[in-house]
Coordinates of C-alpha atoms in Angstrom, one line a residue:
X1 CA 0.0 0.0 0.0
X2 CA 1.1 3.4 -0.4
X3 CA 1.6 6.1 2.1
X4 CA 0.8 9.3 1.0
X5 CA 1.3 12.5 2.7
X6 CA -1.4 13.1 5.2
X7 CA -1.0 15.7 8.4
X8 CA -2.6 15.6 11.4
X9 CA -6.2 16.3 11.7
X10 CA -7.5 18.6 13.5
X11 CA -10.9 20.1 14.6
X12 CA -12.1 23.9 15.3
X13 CA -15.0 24.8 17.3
X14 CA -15.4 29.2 17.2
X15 CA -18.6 30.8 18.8
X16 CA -19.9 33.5 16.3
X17 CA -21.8 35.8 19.3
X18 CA -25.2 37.3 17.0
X19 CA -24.0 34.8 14.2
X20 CA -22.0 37.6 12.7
X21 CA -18.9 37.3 11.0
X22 CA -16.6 40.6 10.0
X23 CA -14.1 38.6 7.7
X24 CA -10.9 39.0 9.4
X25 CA -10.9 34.9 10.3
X26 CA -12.2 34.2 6.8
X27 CA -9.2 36.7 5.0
X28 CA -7.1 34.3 7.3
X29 CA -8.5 30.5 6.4
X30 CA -8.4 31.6 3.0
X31 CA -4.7 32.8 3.7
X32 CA -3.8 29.6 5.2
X33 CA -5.8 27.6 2.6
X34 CA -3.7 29.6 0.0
X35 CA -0.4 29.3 1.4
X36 CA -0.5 25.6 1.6
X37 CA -0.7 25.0 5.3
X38 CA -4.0 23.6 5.8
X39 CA -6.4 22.0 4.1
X40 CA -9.8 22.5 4.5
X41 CA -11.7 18.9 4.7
X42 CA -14.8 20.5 6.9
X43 CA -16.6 23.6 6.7
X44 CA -20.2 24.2 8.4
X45 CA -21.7 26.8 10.0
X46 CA -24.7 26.6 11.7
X47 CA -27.1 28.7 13.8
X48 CA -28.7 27.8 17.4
X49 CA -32.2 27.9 17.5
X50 CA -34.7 29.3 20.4
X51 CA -35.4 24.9 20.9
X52 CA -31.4 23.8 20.2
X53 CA -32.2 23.3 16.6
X54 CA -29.2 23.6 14.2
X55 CA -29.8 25.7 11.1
X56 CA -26.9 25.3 8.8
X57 CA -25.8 28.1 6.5
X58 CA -24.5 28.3 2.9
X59 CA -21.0 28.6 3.4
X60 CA -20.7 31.0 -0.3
X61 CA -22.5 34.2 1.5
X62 CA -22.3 33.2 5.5
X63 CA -23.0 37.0 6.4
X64 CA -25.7 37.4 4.6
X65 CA -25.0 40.5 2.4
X66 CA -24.9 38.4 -1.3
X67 CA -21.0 38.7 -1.6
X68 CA -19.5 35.0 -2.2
X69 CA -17.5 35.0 1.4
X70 CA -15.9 31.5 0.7
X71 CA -17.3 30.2 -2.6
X72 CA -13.8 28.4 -2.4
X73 CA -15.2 26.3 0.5
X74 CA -18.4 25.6 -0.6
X75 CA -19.9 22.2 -0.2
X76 CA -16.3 21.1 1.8
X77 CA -17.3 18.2 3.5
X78 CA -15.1 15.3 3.8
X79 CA -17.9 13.2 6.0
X80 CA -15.6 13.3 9.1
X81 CA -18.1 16.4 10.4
X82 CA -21.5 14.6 10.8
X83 CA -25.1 15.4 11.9
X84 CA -24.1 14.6 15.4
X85 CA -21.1 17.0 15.1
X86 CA -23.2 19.9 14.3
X87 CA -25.7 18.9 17.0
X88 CA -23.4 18.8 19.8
X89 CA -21.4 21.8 18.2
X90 CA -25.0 23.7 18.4
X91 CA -25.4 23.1 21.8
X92 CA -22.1 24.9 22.9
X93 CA -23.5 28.1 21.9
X94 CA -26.6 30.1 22.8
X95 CA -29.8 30.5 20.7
X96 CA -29.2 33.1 18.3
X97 CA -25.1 32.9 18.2
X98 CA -23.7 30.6 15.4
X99 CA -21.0 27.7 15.3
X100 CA -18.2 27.4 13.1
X101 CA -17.1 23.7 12.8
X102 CA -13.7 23.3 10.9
X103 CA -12.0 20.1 10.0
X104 CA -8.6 20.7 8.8
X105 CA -5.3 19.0 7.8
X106 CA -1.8 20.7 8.9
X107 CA -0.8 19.9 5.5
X108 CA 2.6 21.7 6.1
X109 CA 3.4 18.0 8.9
X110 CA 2.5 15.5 5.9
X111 CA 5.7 15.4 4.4
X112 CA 7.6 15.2 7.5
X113 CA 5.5 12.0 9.0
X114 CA 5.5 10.4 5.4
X115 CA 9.6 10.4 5.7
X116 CA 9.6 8.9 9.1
X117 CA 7.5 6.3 8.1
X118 CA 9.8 5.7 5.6
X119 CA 12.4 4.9 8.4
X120 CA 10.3 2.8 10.1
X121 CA 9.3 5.3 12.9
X122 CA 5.4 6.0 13.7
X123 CA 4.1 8.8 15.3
X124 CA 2.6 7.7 18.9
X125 CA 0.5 10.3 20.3
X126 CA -0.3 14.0 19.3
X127 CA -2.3 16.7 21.2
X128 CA -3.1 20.0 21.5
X129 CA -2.5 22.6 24.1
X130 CA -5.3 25.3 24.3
X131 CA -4.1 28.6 23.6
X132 CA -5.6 30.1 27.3
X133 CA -2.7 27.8 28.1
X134 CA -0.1 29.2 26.1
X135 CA -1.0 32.8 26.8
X136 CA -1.4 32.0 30.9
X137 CA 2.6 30.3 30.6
X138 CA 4.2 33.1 28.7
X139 CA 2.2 35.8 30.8
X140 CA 3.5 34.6 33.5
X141 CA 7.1 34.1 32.0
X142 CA 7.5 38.0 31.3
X143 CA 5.7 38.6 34.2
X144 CA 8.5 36.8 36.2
X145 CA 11.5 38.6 34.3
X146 CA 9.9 42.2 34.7

């Protein structure tokens, strides 16, 4: 069989507050996207309803205004991201706010885990730290040298 070059996968839940979207984050996917990075396997948005329902978005014009916001995402959906996904992403948010569900692959790892393979090496275990983490450590790091 033949190993291509696959990166780890990796999963996005971001809380739109009044399901609104200003672009910024979208200028930046696409910049990722562009740049070879990531790949985009998962794209949905959906909104929370008053009774928890999920109404899902077309990704092409997600703010509403008739501009194609990501026509280059439309219809991404690998099948990793299922009904259940988009359910129990829903329910994080309140009625009203919106969920953006991402599925990604940090394309930029793929060739890197394909050449270990190569050598006979596997990788083991991966993770994730969150970034409240991150920012907590090094805020306290400068903290400590000021």
């Amino acid at each position: 069989m033949t190993q291509l070059d696959v990166g780890p996968i990796d999963y996005l839940a971001v809380e739109l507050p009044g399901a609104r979207l200003d672009g910024r984050g979208l200028a930046e996917l696409l910049s990722l996207t562009d740049r070879g990075i990531i790949r985009i396997l998962d794209l949905v948005v959906a909104v929370a309803g008053d009774d928890g329902s999920a109404t899902v978005l077309t990704i092409a014009d997600l703010d509403g205004d008739g501009e194609l916001d990501l026509a280059l995402f439309e219809g991404a959906r690998s099948g990793l991201l299922d009904d259940d996904d988009i359910a129990q992403g829903v329910a994080l948010v309140d009625p009203g706010d919106a969920v953006a569900l991402l599925v990604y692959e940090n394309t930029w790892a793929g060739p890197f885990v394909t050449a270990m393979r190569g050598v006979g090496a596997e990788v083991i275990a991966s993770g994730r730290i969150p970034a409240d983490t991150v920012i907590a450590v090094l805020d306290a790091l400068d903290t400590a040298q000021d």
